[in-house]
Amino acid sequence: MIAFDYLRAADRDQALSAAQSRDGARFIAGGTNLLDLMKLQVEAPRRLVDIGALDLRQIERTDEGGLRIGALVSNADLAAHPLVRARYPVLSRAILAGASAQLRNKATTAGNLLQRTRCYFFYDPAVPCNKRTPGSGCSAIGGFNRIMAVLGTSEQCIASHPSDMAVAMRVLDARVETVLPSGERRALSLDELYRLPGDTPQIETHLQPGELITAVLLPSPPTGRQTYRKVRDRASYAFALVSVAGIVSMEQDRISGAALAFGGVGTMPWRDRAAEDLLVGQQPSRALFDQAADTVLAAAIGHGENDFKIPLLRRTLAAVLGKLTETVA
Amino acid sequence: MDWIDAEVEAPLTLRVNGVPHSVRIDTRTTLLDALRERFGLTGTKKGCDHGQCGACTVLVNGRRINSCLSLAMMHADDEITTIEGVGAPGALHPLQTAFIDADGFQCGYCTSGQICSALGMLEEVAAGWPSHVSGDLMPAPPLDLGEICERMSGNLCRCAAYPRIVAAIQSYAASREGEGA
Ligand SMILES: Cc1cc2nc3c(=O)[nH]c(=O)nc-3n(C[C@H](O)[C@H](O)[C@H](O)COP(=O)(O)OP(=O)(O)OC[C@H]3O[C@@H](n4cnc5c(N)ncnc54)[C@H](O)[C@@H]3O)c2cc1C
Ligand code: SF4
Ligand code: FES
Ligand code: FES
C-alpha cells in the first residue's frame, strides 16, 4: 500500500473541509472495497478522510412515506431492518445475496453504491486497463471476459458493475442525497449518479471531487410483488453473472405495473423502461416475457466468453416474471 | 482529530479482549496486522488479506468483520474480541469445546475465524436477521443446516472440514438453547 495521510473526521463539516484541505483526498467508509484495491495499488490515494464516525447511521421514515437511509448504515443493518424487510423485500434480498456476513457488517450503503468493478484486469496492475490507466487499452476485449458486461459497454471498457444492492436501489427509484464541499446539497437518481464508460471509463459517476453522499432516499413502497434473482457460479459468496430485480403488480389477469433492473450484465446497474412499458396492460405469457427480453437485449453485445449472459438474462427474466405474475414461465 | 501524516508512526490505543493496547503505527496498518504483528495476538489468521476467506474474522462491538479489510486507526473507539478473548487453554469457550468434540478442523488454520464468525452469526440469528436462504424475510429464521451453511459461507476451510464445523456449531447452539440462552 502506498503511504497516505489519515484523518478520522468528527463530523460532516470536518469531513468536507478535510477533503478540500489536502489534495487527492478520498473518503473511506467500511473500507472493504477501497482497502482491497489499495493493497494492490490499483487505488493509491495520498489522503484518506475516514467518515466512519459521522452521524449517518439512521434509517428514518420520510414525510413522503418512504425511507431515508444514512450513508453509513451497514449493508447488514439495512437488509435486516424491519421496514425494509416488510416493504422493500427486493432490497433485503439483493443485499443478502451479496458478499458474506462479515463483509455486510462492515460495508456501508454509500460504499456499496460506489464499489468498483471486479474486472480481473482492473485488479492486475501488470496489464493494460483503460479504467485503471486511461489510454493503456482494454485487456478484456479479445481476452478473458466471462464476467464482463453486455449492455452499456464501449470500445474502451466492458467492465460490469458488481453491486447487487444497487440493482435493487435502481428498481426502487432510489435517490442519492449528497453535500458538495460548498455546503450545497443535491439529490441524484441512480441514472444521474452513474456514467457509462464511453471514452472515459475511469470516471464512473457524476459526483464531484469531495462530494459526500449523506443518504439514500427510497420513495414510498411500490405496489406489487418484489423479488431479486441472482445467478452465479457458487450458491453463496460470489458476484452475479446475471441478476434481475423485479416489481410487478397485477389487476385481474393483466400486468398493471412493472419495474425491472438488471445486475451483472451492464456497465452500470441496468434499467430499461421500454421493456417495462411493454408489459403493462398485457396478460403474462412466455411470449410476452420474451418480447420484454428482446427489448432489454436489443443493444446487447457479447464479447465471446460472456456471450452466454444474453440467453441467461432472457431466461432469468422469464423466471422472475413467471414468479411475480404467478404464471409458469 | 487532526491529520496523521503518511509514514509517521502515530500513537494508537485499541481495546482488545478488554485490555488496552498502545502502540505507534503507520496509517497503513490493518487491524489484522496490528493484532498479529504489534500485539502478538496471532490466533487471528491471515489467509487471503482480501476479504475472501474469513480466516481473519474478529468481533468488533460484537459484530463479525474481516480484520484484513479494516485499518487499525478506524477502531480507536471500538471493543475488539479475538479468539484469545473467546477462551483460553484450560478455560475453553463451550463453542471451542464443541469444535474439539466434533473434530471440526484438520490443520486448524481457519478455526479461529470459524469460531469468531459462528459467535457473531448466532447473535445475528438471535436478533432475527434473515439470510439469503430464509424462505420468509419476516419471522425469526430457524437454525437449520441450510441456514448455517449460508451464514457461514464467508469462512472458507481449505481442509474442507465443513460437515464437522457445522456439527460443532449445531451442537453448541443446541446446548445454548437447552440452557435457555
Ligand atoms: C470477497 C468479496 C466479495 C464481495 N461480494 C459482493 C457481492 O456478491 N455483491 C456485492 O454487491 N458486493 C460484493 N462485495 C463488495 C462489497 O459490497 C463492497 O466492498 C462494499 O459494499 C463497499 O462498501 P464500503 O463501505 O466498505 O466502501 P469503501 O471501501 O469504504 O468505499 C468504496 C468507495 O466509495 C467511496 N465512498 C464511501 N462512502 C462514501 C460517501 N458517503 N460519500 C462519497 N464517497 C463514498 C469511497 O471513497 C470509495 O471510493 C464483495 C466484496 C468482497 C471483498
Ligand atoms: S473491461 Fe474496463 S476495467 Fe476491464 S480491462 Fe477493460 S478497461 Fe479495464
Ligand atoms: S485474511 Fe481476511 S478474509 Fe482472508
Ligand atoms: S481446518 Fe484447515 S483450513 Fe479449515
Coordinates of C-alpha atoms and ligand atoms in Angstrom, one line a residue:
Chain A
M1 CA 0.0 0.0 0.0
I2 CA 1.2 3.5 -0.8
A3 CA 1.5 5.6 2.3
F4 CA -1.3 8.1 3.0
D5 CA -2.2 10.8 5.4
Y6 CA -5.2 9.9 7.5
L7 CA -7.9 11.8 9.3
R8 CA -10.8 10.4 11.2
A9 CA -13.4 13.2 10.8
A10 CA -15.5 14.0 13.8
D11 CA -18.4 15.3 11.8
R12 CA -19.7 16.2 8.4
D13 CA -18.2 19.7 8.2
Q14 CA -14.8 18.4 9.2
A15 CA -15.0 15.6 6.6
L16 CA -15.9 18.1 3.9
S17 CA -13.3 20.7 4.8
A18 CA -10.6 18.0 5.3
A19 CA -11.3 16.6 1.9
Q20 CA -10.7 20.1 0.5
S21 CA -7.7 20.9 2.7
R22 CA -5.3 18.4 1.1
D23 CA -5.0 17.3 -2.5
G24 CA -6.1 13.9 -3.6
A25 CA -8.2 13.1 -0.5
R26 CA -10.7 10.3 -0.6
F27 CA -13.4 9.3 1.8
I28 CA -13.2 5.8 3.3
A29 CA -16.3 4.3 4.9
G30 CA -16.3 0.5 5.5
G31 CA -13.0 0.2 3.5
T32 CA -13.9 -3.2 2.1
N33 CA -13.5 -2.1 -1.5
L34 CA -11.1 0.8 -1.2
L35 CA -8.5 -1.0 1.0
D36 CA -8.8 -4.2 -1.2
L37 CA -7.8 -2.0 -4.2
M38 CA -5.2 0.0 -2.3
K39 CA -3.3 -3.2 -1.3
L40 CA -2.9 -3.9 -5.0
Q41 CA -2.1 -0.3 -5.7
V42 CA -5.0 -0.2 -8.1
E43 CA -6.1 2.7 -6.0
A44 CA -3.4 4.9 -4.4
P45 CA -5.0 7.9 -2.6
R46 CA -2.5 10.0 -0.8
R47 CA -5.0 11.1 1.8
L48 CA -7.9 9.3 3.4
V49 CA -10.7 11.0 5.3
D50 CA -12.3 8.4 7.4
I51 CA -16.1 9.2 7.7
G52 CA -16.8 6.2 10.0
A53 CA -17.6 8.5 13.0
L54 CA -20.1 10.7 11.2
D55 CA -23.7 10.6 12.3
L56 CA -25.1 8.9 9.2
R57 CA -26.3 5.6 10.6
Q58 CA -30.0 6.2 10.9
I59 CA -32.9 4.7 8.9
E60 CA -35.8 7.1 9.2
R61 CA -39.2 7.4 7.6
T62 CA -39.7 10.4 5.3
D63 CA -42.7 12.7 5.1
E64 CA -43.4 11.2 1.7
G65 CA -43.9 7.8 3.2
G66 CA -40.5 6.5 2.1
L67 CA -37.2 5.8 3.9
R68 CA -34.1 7.9 4.4
I69 CA -31.1 5.5 4.7
G70 CA -28.0 7.1 6.2
A71 CA -24.9 6.7 4.0
L72 CA -23.1 4.7 6.7
V73 CA -25.9 2.3 7.5
S74 CA -24.2 -1.1 7.2
N75 CA -25.4 -3.5 4.5
A76 CA -26.3 -5.9 7.3
D77 CA -28.4 -3.4 9.2
L78 CA -30.2 -2.3 6.1
A79 CA -31.1 -5.8 5.0
A80 CA -32.3 -6.7 8.5
H81 CA -34.3 -3.5 9.1
P82 CA -38.0 -4.5 9.8
L83 CA -39.4 -1.8 7.4
V84 CA -37.0 -2.8 4.7
R85 CA -37.9 -6.5 5.1
A86 CA -41.6 -5.7 5.1
R87 CA -41.9 -3.1 2.5
Y88 CA -38.8 -3.3 0.3
P89 CA -38.1 -7.0 0.3
V90 CA -36.3 -6.7 -3.0
L91 CA -33.6 -4.6 -1.2
S92 CA -33.2 -7.0 1.7
R93 CA -33.0 -9.9 -0.8
A94 CA -30.4 -8.2 -3.0
I95 CA -28.1 -7.3 -0.1
L96 CA -28.4 -10.8 1.4
A97 CA -27.4 -12.3 -1.9
G98 CA -24.1 -10.4 -1.9
A99 CA -20.7 -10.8 -0.3
S100 CA -20.5 -12.5 3.1
A101 CA -22.0 -11.8 6.5
Q102 CA -18.6 -10.3 7.7
L103 CA -18.4 -8.0 4.7
R104 CA -22.0 -6.9 5.0
N105 CA -21.4 -5.9 8.6
K106 CA -18.6 -3.6 7.5
A107 CA -19.8 -2.4 4.1
T108 CA -21.9 0.8 4.0
T109 CA -24.8 1.9 1.9
A110 CA -22.8 4.6 0.0
G111 CA -19.7 2.5 -0.3
N112 CA -21.7 -0.3 -1.8
L113 CA -23.1 2.0 -4.5
L114 CA -19.6 3.3 -5.3
Q115 CA -17.7 0.0 -5.2
R116 CA -15.6 -0.6 -8.3
T117 CA -15.7 -3.3 -10.9
R118 CA -14.4 -6.8 -10.3
C119 CA -12.9 -7.0 -13.8
Y120 CA -9.8 -9.2 -13.4
F121 CA -7.6 -6.9 -15.4
F122 CA -8.6 -3.8 -13.5
Y123 CA -7.3 -5.7 -10.4
D124 CA -4.0 -6.5 -12.1
P125 CA -1.6 -3.5 -12.4
A126 CA 0.7 -5.5 -14.7
V127 CA -1.7 -5.5 -17.7
P128 CA -3.4 -2.8 -19.7
C129 CA -6.7 -1.4 -18.5
N130 CA -8.3 1.9 -19.6
K131 CA -10.2 2.2 -16.3
R132 CA -7.1 1.9 -14.1
T133 CA -4.6 3.5 -16.5
P134 CA -6.5 5.6 -19.1
G135 CA -5.3 5.1 -22.6
S136 CA -3.4 1.8 -21.9
G137 CA -6.0 -0.4 -23.6
C138 CA -8.6 -2.9 -22.5
S139 CA -7.4 -6.5 -21.8
A140 CA -10.9 -7.8 -21.6
I141 CA -11.9 -7.1 -25.1
G142 CA -10.5 -10.0 -27.1
G143 CA -9.3 -11.6 -23.8
F144 CA -10.9 -13.4 -20.9
N145 CA -14.2 -11.7 -20.5
R146 CA -16.7 -14.2 -19.0
I147 CA -17.8 -11.8 -16.2
M148 CA -17.9 -8.6 -18.3
A149 CA -21.0 -6.6 -19.3
V150 CA -23.1 -7.0 -22.4
L151 CA -25.0 -3.7 -22.1
G152 CA -23.7 -0.1 -21.9
T153 CA -20.2 -1.1 -23.0
S154 CA -17.8 1.0 -25.1
E155 CA -14.8 0.2 -27.2
Q156 CA -12.7 1.4 -24.2
C157 CA -14.3 -0.7 -21.4
I158 CA -16.7 -3.6 -21.0
A159 CA -16.5 -4.0 -17.2
S160 CA -19.7 -4.9 -15.3
H161 CA -21.0 -3.0 -12.3
P162 CA -20.7 -5.6 -9.5
S163 CA -23.2 -4.3 -6.9
D164 CA -26.4 -6.3 -6.0
M165 CA -27.7 -3.7 -3.7
A166 CA -27.6 -1.0 -6.4
V167 CA -29.7 -3.1 -8.7
A168 CA -32.5 -3.2 -6.0
M169 CA -32.0 0.5 -5.4
R170 CA -32.4 1.2 -9.1
V171 CA -35.7 -0.8 -9.4
L172 CA -37.0 1.1 -6.3
D173 CA -36.2 4.5 -7.9
A174 CA -33.8 5.4 -5.0
R175 CA -32.2 8.8 -5.0
V176 CA -28.8 9.6 -3.6
E177 CA -28.6 12.7 -1.3
T178 CA -25.2 14.5 -1.3
V179 CA -23.5 17.5 0.0
L180 CA -20.9 19.4 -2.0
P181 CA -17.8 20.9 -0.5
S182 CA -19.5 24.3 -0.8
G183 CA -22.2 23.0 1.5
E184 CA -24.8 22.9 -1.3
R185 CA -27.0 19.8 -1.3
R186 CA -28.4 17.8 -4.2
A187 CA -30.2 14.6 -4.9
L188 CA -29.5 12.3 -7.8
S189 CA -31.3 9.3 -9.2
L190 CA -29.1 6.4 -9.9
D191 CA -29.5 7.1 -13.5
E192 CA -28.0 10.5 -12.8
L193 CA -25.3 9.2 -10.4
Y194 CA -23.7 6.6 -12.7
R195 CA -22.0 7.2 -16.0
L196 CA -21.5 4.8 -18.9
P197 CA -17.8 4.2 -19.7
G198 CA -17.7 5.8 -23.1
D199 CA -14.2 7.2 -23.7
T200 CA -13.6 7.9 -20.0
P201 CA -14.1 4.6 -18.2
Q202 CA -12.0 5.9 -15.3
I203 CA -14.9 8.3 -14.4
E204 CA -17.7 6.2 -13.1
T205 CA -20.1 8.7 -11.5
H206 CA -21.3 12.3 -11.8
L207 CA -20.1 13.1 -8.3
Q208 CA -17.7 16.0 -7.9
P209 CA -14.4 15.7 -6.1
G210 CA -15.1 15.9 -2.4
E211 CA -18.8 15.4 -2.8
L212 CA -20.1 13.4 0.1
I213 CA -23.1 11.0 -0.1
T214 CA -25.1 11.5 3.1
A215 CA -28.1 9.3 2.5
V216 CA -30.1 7.2 0.0
L217 CA -33.8 8.1 -0.2
L218 CA -36.4 5.5 -1.1
P219 CA -39.9 6.6 -2.3
S220 CA -43.0 5.1 -0.6
P221 CA -43.1 1.3 -1.1
P222 CA -44.3 0.3 -4.6
T223 CA -47.4 -1.8 -5.0
G224 CA -47.0 -5.3 -6.3
R225 CA -44.7 -8.3 -5.6
Q226 CA -41.0 -7.9 -5.4
T227 CA -38.2 -10.3 -6.0
Y228 CA -34.4 -10.5 -6.6
R229 CA -32.9 -13.4 -8.5
K230 CA -29.2 -13.8 -8.7
V231 CA -27.4 -16.3 -10.9
R232 CA -23.8 -17.0 -10.0
D233 CA -21.0 -19.7 -10.2
R234 CA -21.4 -20.6 -6.5
A235 CA -24.6 -20.7 -4.4
S236 CA -23.1 -18.1 -1.9
Y237 CA -20.3 -15.6 -1.6
A238 CA -19.9 -14.9 -5.4
F239 CA -20.7 -12.0 -7.6
A240 CA -23.6 -12.1 -10.0
L241 CA -23.3 -13.4 -13.5
V242 CA -26.8 -12.2 -14.1
S243 CA -29.3 -10.8 -11.7
V244 CA -32.8 -9.5 -12.0
A245 CA -34.7 -7.3 -9.6
G246 CA -38.4 -7.1 -10.4
I247 CA -41.6 -5.5 -9.0
V248 CA -44.8 -6.4 -10.7
S249 CA -48.4 -5.7 -9.9
M250 CA -51.5 -7.4 -11.4
E251 CA -55.1 -6.4 -11.9
Q252 CA -57.3 -9.3 -12.7
D253 CA -55.2 -11.3 -15.1
R254 CA -53.2 -8.4 -16.5
I255 CA -50.0 -6.8 -15.5
S256 CA -50.8 -3.3 -14.2
G257 CA -47.3 -2.2 -13.3
A258 CA -43.7 -3.4 -13.8
A259 CA -40.3 -2.3 -12.8
L260 CA -37.2 -4.3 -13.7
A261 CA -33.5 -3.8 -13.1
F262 CA -30.5 -6.0 -14.0
G263 CA -27.2 -6.8 -12.5
G264 CA -24.0 -8.5 -13.8
V265 CA -24.9 -7.5 -17.4
G266 CA -24.5 -3.7 -17.5
T267 CA -21.6 -1.3 -17.1
M268 CA -24.0 0.3 -14.5
P269 CA -27.0 -1.1 -12.7
W270 CA -29.3 -1.5 -15.7
R271 CA -32.9 -0.5 -16.2
D272 CA -35.0 -0.5 -19.3
R273 CA -38.3 1.5 -19.2
A274 CA -39.3 0.4 -22.7
A275 CA -39.4 -3.2 -21.6
E276 CA -41.5 -2.3 -18.5
D277 CA -43.9 -0.3 -20.6
L278 CA -44.3 -3.2 -23.0
L279 CA -45.5 -5.5 -20.2
V280 CA -48.1 -3.2 -18.8
G281 CA -51.7 -4.0 -19.7
Q282 CA -50.8 -7.4 -21.1
Q283 CA -51.6 -10.9 -20.0
P284 CA -48.5 -12.7 -18.8
S285 CA -47.1 -15.3 -21.1
R286 CA -43.8 -16.7 -22.1
A287 CA -44.1 -14.9 -25.5
L288 CA -44.6 -11.6 -23.7
F289 CA -41.6 -12.2 -21.4
D290 CA -39.5 -13.0 -24.5
Q291 CA -40.6 -9.7 -26.0
A292 CA -39.5 -7.9 -22.9
A293 CA -36.2 -9.7 -23.1
D294 CA -35.8 -8.8 -26.8
T295 CA -36.2 -5.1 -25.8
V296 CA -33.7 -5.2 -22.9
L297 CA -31.2 -7.1 -25.1
A298 CA -31.7 -5.2 -28.3
A299 CA -28.4 -3.4 -28.0
A300 CA -26.5 -6.2 -26.1
I301 CA -23.1 -7.1 -27.4
G302 CA -21.3 -10.3 -26.4
H303 CA -17.5 -10.5 -26.4
G304 CA -17.1 -14.2 -26.8
E305 CA -16.7 -15.7 -23.4
N306 CA -19.6 -13.6 -22.0
D307 CA -22.0 -14.4 -24.9
F308 CA -23.8 -16.8 -22.5
K309 CA -25.1 -13.8 -20.5
I310 CA -27.5 -12.9 -23.3
P311 CA -29.6 -16.1 -23.2
L312 CA -29.1 -16.3 -19.4
L313 CA -30.6 -12.9 -18.9
R314 CA -33.5 -13.9 -21.1
R315 CA -34.2 -17.0 -19.1
T316 CA -33.7 -15.3 -15.7
L317 CA -36.1 -12.6 -16.7
A318 CA -38.7 -15.1 -17.8
A319 CA -38.3 -17.0 -14.5
V320 CA -38.7 -13.8 -12.5
L321 CA -41.7 -12.6 -14.4
G322 CA -43.2 -16.0 -14.2
K323 CA -42.9 -16.0 -10.4
L324 CA -44.1 -12.4 -10.0
T325 CA -47.2 -12.9 -12.1
E326 CA -47.7 -16.4 -10.6
T327 CA -47.7 -18.0 -14.1
V328 CA -45.5 -20.8 -15.1
A329 CA -42.5 -19.5 -17.1
Chain B
M1 CA -9.0 15.0 15.4
D2 CA -6.2 16.2 13.1
W3 CA -4.4 14.7 10.1
I4 CA -1.9 11.9 10.8
D5 CA 0.8 12.2 8.2
A6 CA 1.9 9.4 6.0
E7 CA 4.9 7.4 7.0
V8 CA 4.8 8.9 10.6
E9 CA 4.2 6.4 13.3
A10 CA 1.3 7.8 15.3
P11 CA 0.1 6.7 18.8
L12 CA -3.0 4.5 18.9
T13 CA -4.7 2.6 21.6
L14 CA -7.0 -0.3 20.8
R15 CA -9.1 -2.2 23.3
V16 CA -8.7 -5.9 22.5
N17 CA -10.3 -8.5 24.7
G18 CA -10.9 -5.9 27.4
V19 CA -7.3 -4.8 27.5
P20 CA -6.0 -1.5 26.1
H21 CA -3.0 -2.0 23.8
S22 CA -1.0 1.2 23.0
V23 CA 1.4 1.3 20.0
R24 CA 2.8 3.7 17.5
I25 CA 1.8 2.7 14.0
D26 CA 1.8 3.7 10.4
T27 CA -1.6 4.7 9.0
R28 CA -1.5 1.7 6.5
T29 CA -1.6 -0.9 9.3
T30 CA -4.7 -3.1 9.0
L31 CA -6.5 -4.2 12.1
L32 CA -5.3 -7.7 11.3
D33 CA -1.6 -6.7 11.2
A34 CA -1.9 -4.7 14.3
L35 CA -3.4 -7.7 16.2
R36 CA -0.8 -10.1 14.9
E37 CA 2.4 -8.2 14.4
R38 CA 2.1 -5.5 17.1
F39 CA 0.0 -7.0 19.9
G40 CA 1.3 -10.6 19.4
L41 CA -2.3 -11.9 19.2
T42 CA -1.5 -14.4 16.5
G43 CA -4.7 -16.5 17.0
T44 CA -6.3 -14.4 14.3
K45 CA -5.0 -15.7 10.9
K46 CA -4.2 -14.1 7.6
G47 CA -5.4 -16.2 4.7
C48 CA -6.1 -14.1 1.6
D49 CA -5.7 -10.5 3.0
H50 CA -8.6 -9.5 0.6
G51 CA -11.9 -10.3 2.4
Q52 CA -12.2 -13.6 0.5
C53 CA -11.6 -16.3 3.1
G54 CA -12.7 -15.3 6.6
A55 CA -9.6 -16.5 8.4
C56 CA -9.1 -13.0 9.9
T57 CA -12.6 -12.8 11.3
V58 CA -12.8 -10.9 14.7
L59 CA -15.7 -9.4 16.6
V60 CA -15.9 -5.6 16.7
N61 CA -18.5 -4.4 19.2
G62 CA -20.0 -7.9 19.0
R63 CA -20.2 -8.0 15.2
R64 CA -18.1 -10.2 13.0
I65 CA -15.9 -8.5 10.4
N66 CA -12.8 -9.3 8.3
S67 CA -10.0 -7.6 10.1
C68 CA -7.8 -7.6 6.9
L69 CA -10.1 -5.0 5.2
S70 CA -10.1 -2.5 8.0
L71 CA -7.5 0.0 9.2
A72 CA -6.3 -0.2 12.8
M73 CA -6.8 3.5 13.1
M74 CA -10.5 3.1 12.4
H75 CA -11.1 1.2 15.6
A76 CA -9.9 3.6 18.4
D77 CA -13.4 3.7 19.8
D78 CA -14.3 0.0 19.5
E79 CA -14.3 -3.1 21.6
I80 CA -12.4 -5.8 19.7
T81 CA -12.7 -9.5 20.6
T82 CA -10.3 -12.1 19.1
I83 CA -10.0 -15.8 19.6
E84 CA -7.7 -15.2 22.6
G85 CA -10.6 -13.4 24.3
V86 CA -13.1 -16.1 23.4
G87 CA -11.4 -18.7 25.5
A88 CA -8.0 -19.9 26.7
P89 CA -6.4 -23.3 27.3
G90 CA -7.9 -24.6 30.5
A91 CA -10.8 -22.3 30.2
L92 CA -12.2 -23.0 26.7
H93 CA -15.4 -21.4 25.5
P94 CA -18.1 -24.1 25.0
L95 CA -18.0 -23.5 21.2
Q96 CA -14.3 -24.3 21.3
T97 CA -15.0 -27.5 23.2
A98 CA -17.7 -28.3 20.6
F99 CA -15.2 -27.9 17.8
I100 CA -12.9 -30.4 19.6
D101 CA -15.7 -32.8 20.3
A102 CA -17.0 -32.7 16.7
D103 CA -13.4 -32.8 15.3
G104 CA -14.3 -29.5 13.5
F105 CA -10.9 -29.0 11.8
Q106 CA -7.9 -30.6 10.3
C107 CA -5.0 -28.1 10.0
G108 CA -6.8 -25.6 12.2
Y109 CA -5.8 -22.5 10.2
C110 CA -9.4 -21.4 9.6
T111 CA -10.6 -22.4 13.0
S112 CA -10.3 -19.2 15.0
G113 CA -12.0 -17.3 12.2
Q114 CA -14.8 -20.0 12.1
I115 CA -15.3 -19.7 15.8
C116 CA -15.4 -15.9 15.9
S117 CA -17.7 -15.9 12.9
A118 CA -20.0 -18.5 14.4
L119 CA -20.3 -16.5 17.6
G120 CA -21.3 -13.4 15.6
M121 CA -23.6 -15.5 13.4
L122 CA -25.5 -16.8 16.4
E123 CA -26.1 -13.2 17.6
E124 CA -27.4 -12.3 14.2
V125 CA -29.8 -15.2 14.3
A126 CA -30.9 -14.3 17.8
A127 CA -31.6 -10.8 16.6
G128 CA -33.9 -12.3 13.9
W129 CA -31.8 -11.3 10.9
P130 CA -32.8 -13.2 7.8
S131 CA -30.4 -14.8 5.4
H132 CA -30.3 -15.4 1.6
V133 CA -31.8 -18.9 2.1
S134 CA -34.6 -17.8 4.5
G135 CA -37.9 -18.6 2.9
D136 CA -39.6 -15.7 4.5
L137 CA -37.9 -12.5 5.5
M138 CA -40.1 -11.6 8.4
P139 CA -40.3 -14.4 11.1
A140 CA -37.3 -15.5 13.2
P141 CA -35.2 -17.8 11.0
P142 CA -34.6 -21.4 12.0
L143 CA -31.0 -22.5 12.6
D144 CA -31.1 -25.5 10.3
L145 CA -28.3 -26.9 8.1
G146 CA -29.1 -24.6 5.1
E147 CA -29.1 -21.5 7.3
I148 CA -25.8 -22.4 9.0
C149 CA -24.1 -23.1 5.7
E150 CA -25.3 -19.9 4.1
R151 CA -24.5 -17.8 7.1
M152 CA -21.0 -19.3 7.4
S153 CA -20.2 -19.0 3.7
G154 CA -17.7 -16.2 4.5
N155 CA -15.4 -18.7 6.1
L156 CA -13.6 -21.0 3.8
C157 CA -11.9 -24.2 5.0
R158 CA -9.2 -25.5 2.7
C159 CA -9.2 -28.8 4.5
A160 CA -13.0 -29.0 3.8
A161 CA -13.9 -29.8 7.4
Y162 CA -17.2 -28.2 6.7
P163 CA -19.5 -31.1 7.8
R164 CA -17.8 -31.2 11.2
I165 CA -17.7 -27.4 11.5
V166 CA -21.4 -27.3 11.0
A167 CA -21.9 -30.2 13.5
A168 CA -19.8 -28.3 16.1
I169 CA -21.9 -25.2 15.7
Q170 CA -25.2 -27.2 15.8
S171 CA -24.2 -28.9 19.0
Y172 CA -23.2 -25.7 20.7
A173 CA -26.3 -23.9 19.5
A174 CA -28.5 -26.8 20.8
S175 CA -26.8 -26.7 24.2
R176 CA -27.3 -23.0 24.4
E177 CA -30.9 -23.4 23.6
G178 CA -31.1 -26.1 26.3
E179 CA -29.9 -23.5 28.8
G180 CA -32.5 -21.0 27.5
A181 CA -29.7 -18.7 26.4
Ligands
LIG1 C1 -14.7 -11.1 -1.3 C2 -15.8 -10.0 -1.6 C3 -17.0 -10.4 -2.1 C4 -18.0 -9.5 -2.4 N1 -19.1 -9.9 -3.0 C5 -20.1 -9.0 -3.3 C6 -21.3 -9.4 -3.9 O1 -21.6 -10.5 -4.2 N2 -22.2 -8.4 -4.2 C7 -22.0 -7.1 -4.0 O2 -22.8 -6.3 -4.3 N3 -20.8 -6.7 -3.4 C8 -19.9 -7.6 -3.1 N4 -18.7 -7.2 -2.5 C9 -18.4 -5.8 -2.4 C10 -18.9 -5.1 -1.2 O3 -20.3 -5.0 -1.2 C11 -18.3 -3.7 -1.2 O4 -16.9 -3.8 -0.9 C12 -18.9 -2.8 -0.1 O5 -20.2 -2.6 -0.3 C13 -18.2 -1.4 -0.1 O6 -18.6 -0.6 0.9 P1 -17.6 0.1 1.9 O7 -18.4 0.9 2.9 O8 -16.7 -0.9 2.5 O9 -16.9 1.0 0.9 P2 -15.4 1.7 0.9 O10 -14.4 0.7 0.5 O11 -15.2 2.4 2.2 O12 -15.6 2.8 -0.2 C14 -15.9 2.4 -1.6 C15 -15.8 3.7 -2.4 O13 -16.9 4.6 -2.0 C16 -16.4 5.9 -1.6 N5 -17.3 6.3 -0.5 C17 -17.7 5.6 0.5 N6 -18.6 6.2 1.2 C18 -18.8 7.4 0.6 C19 -19.7 8.6 0.9 N7 -20.5 8.6 1.9 N8 -19.6 9.6 0.0 C20 -18.8 9.6 -1.0 N9 -18.0 8.6 -1.3 C21 -18.0 7.5 -0.5 C22 -15.0 5.6 -1.2 O14 -14.2 6.8 -1.4 C23 -14.6 4.6 -2.2 O15 -14.2 5.1 -3.4 C24 -17.7 -8.1 -2.2 C25 -16.5 -7.7 -1.6 C26 -15.5 -8.7 -1.3 C27 -14.2 -8.2 -0.7
SF4_2 S1 -13.1 -4.0 -19.2 FE1 -12.7 -2.0 -18.4 S2 -11.9 -2.5 -16.4 FE2 -11.7 -4.4 -17.5 S3 -9.6 -4.3 -18.6 FE3 -11.1 -3.4 -20.0 S4 -10.9 -1.2 -19.5 FE4 -10.1 -2.3 -17.7
FES3 S1 -7.5 -12.8 5.5 FE1 -9.2 -11.5 5.8 S2 -10.7 -12.5 4.6 FE2 -8.9 -13.7 4.1
FES4 S1 -9.1 -26.8 9.2 FE1 -7.6 -26.5 7.7 S2 -8.4 -24.7 6.6 FE2 -10.0 -25.3 7.9

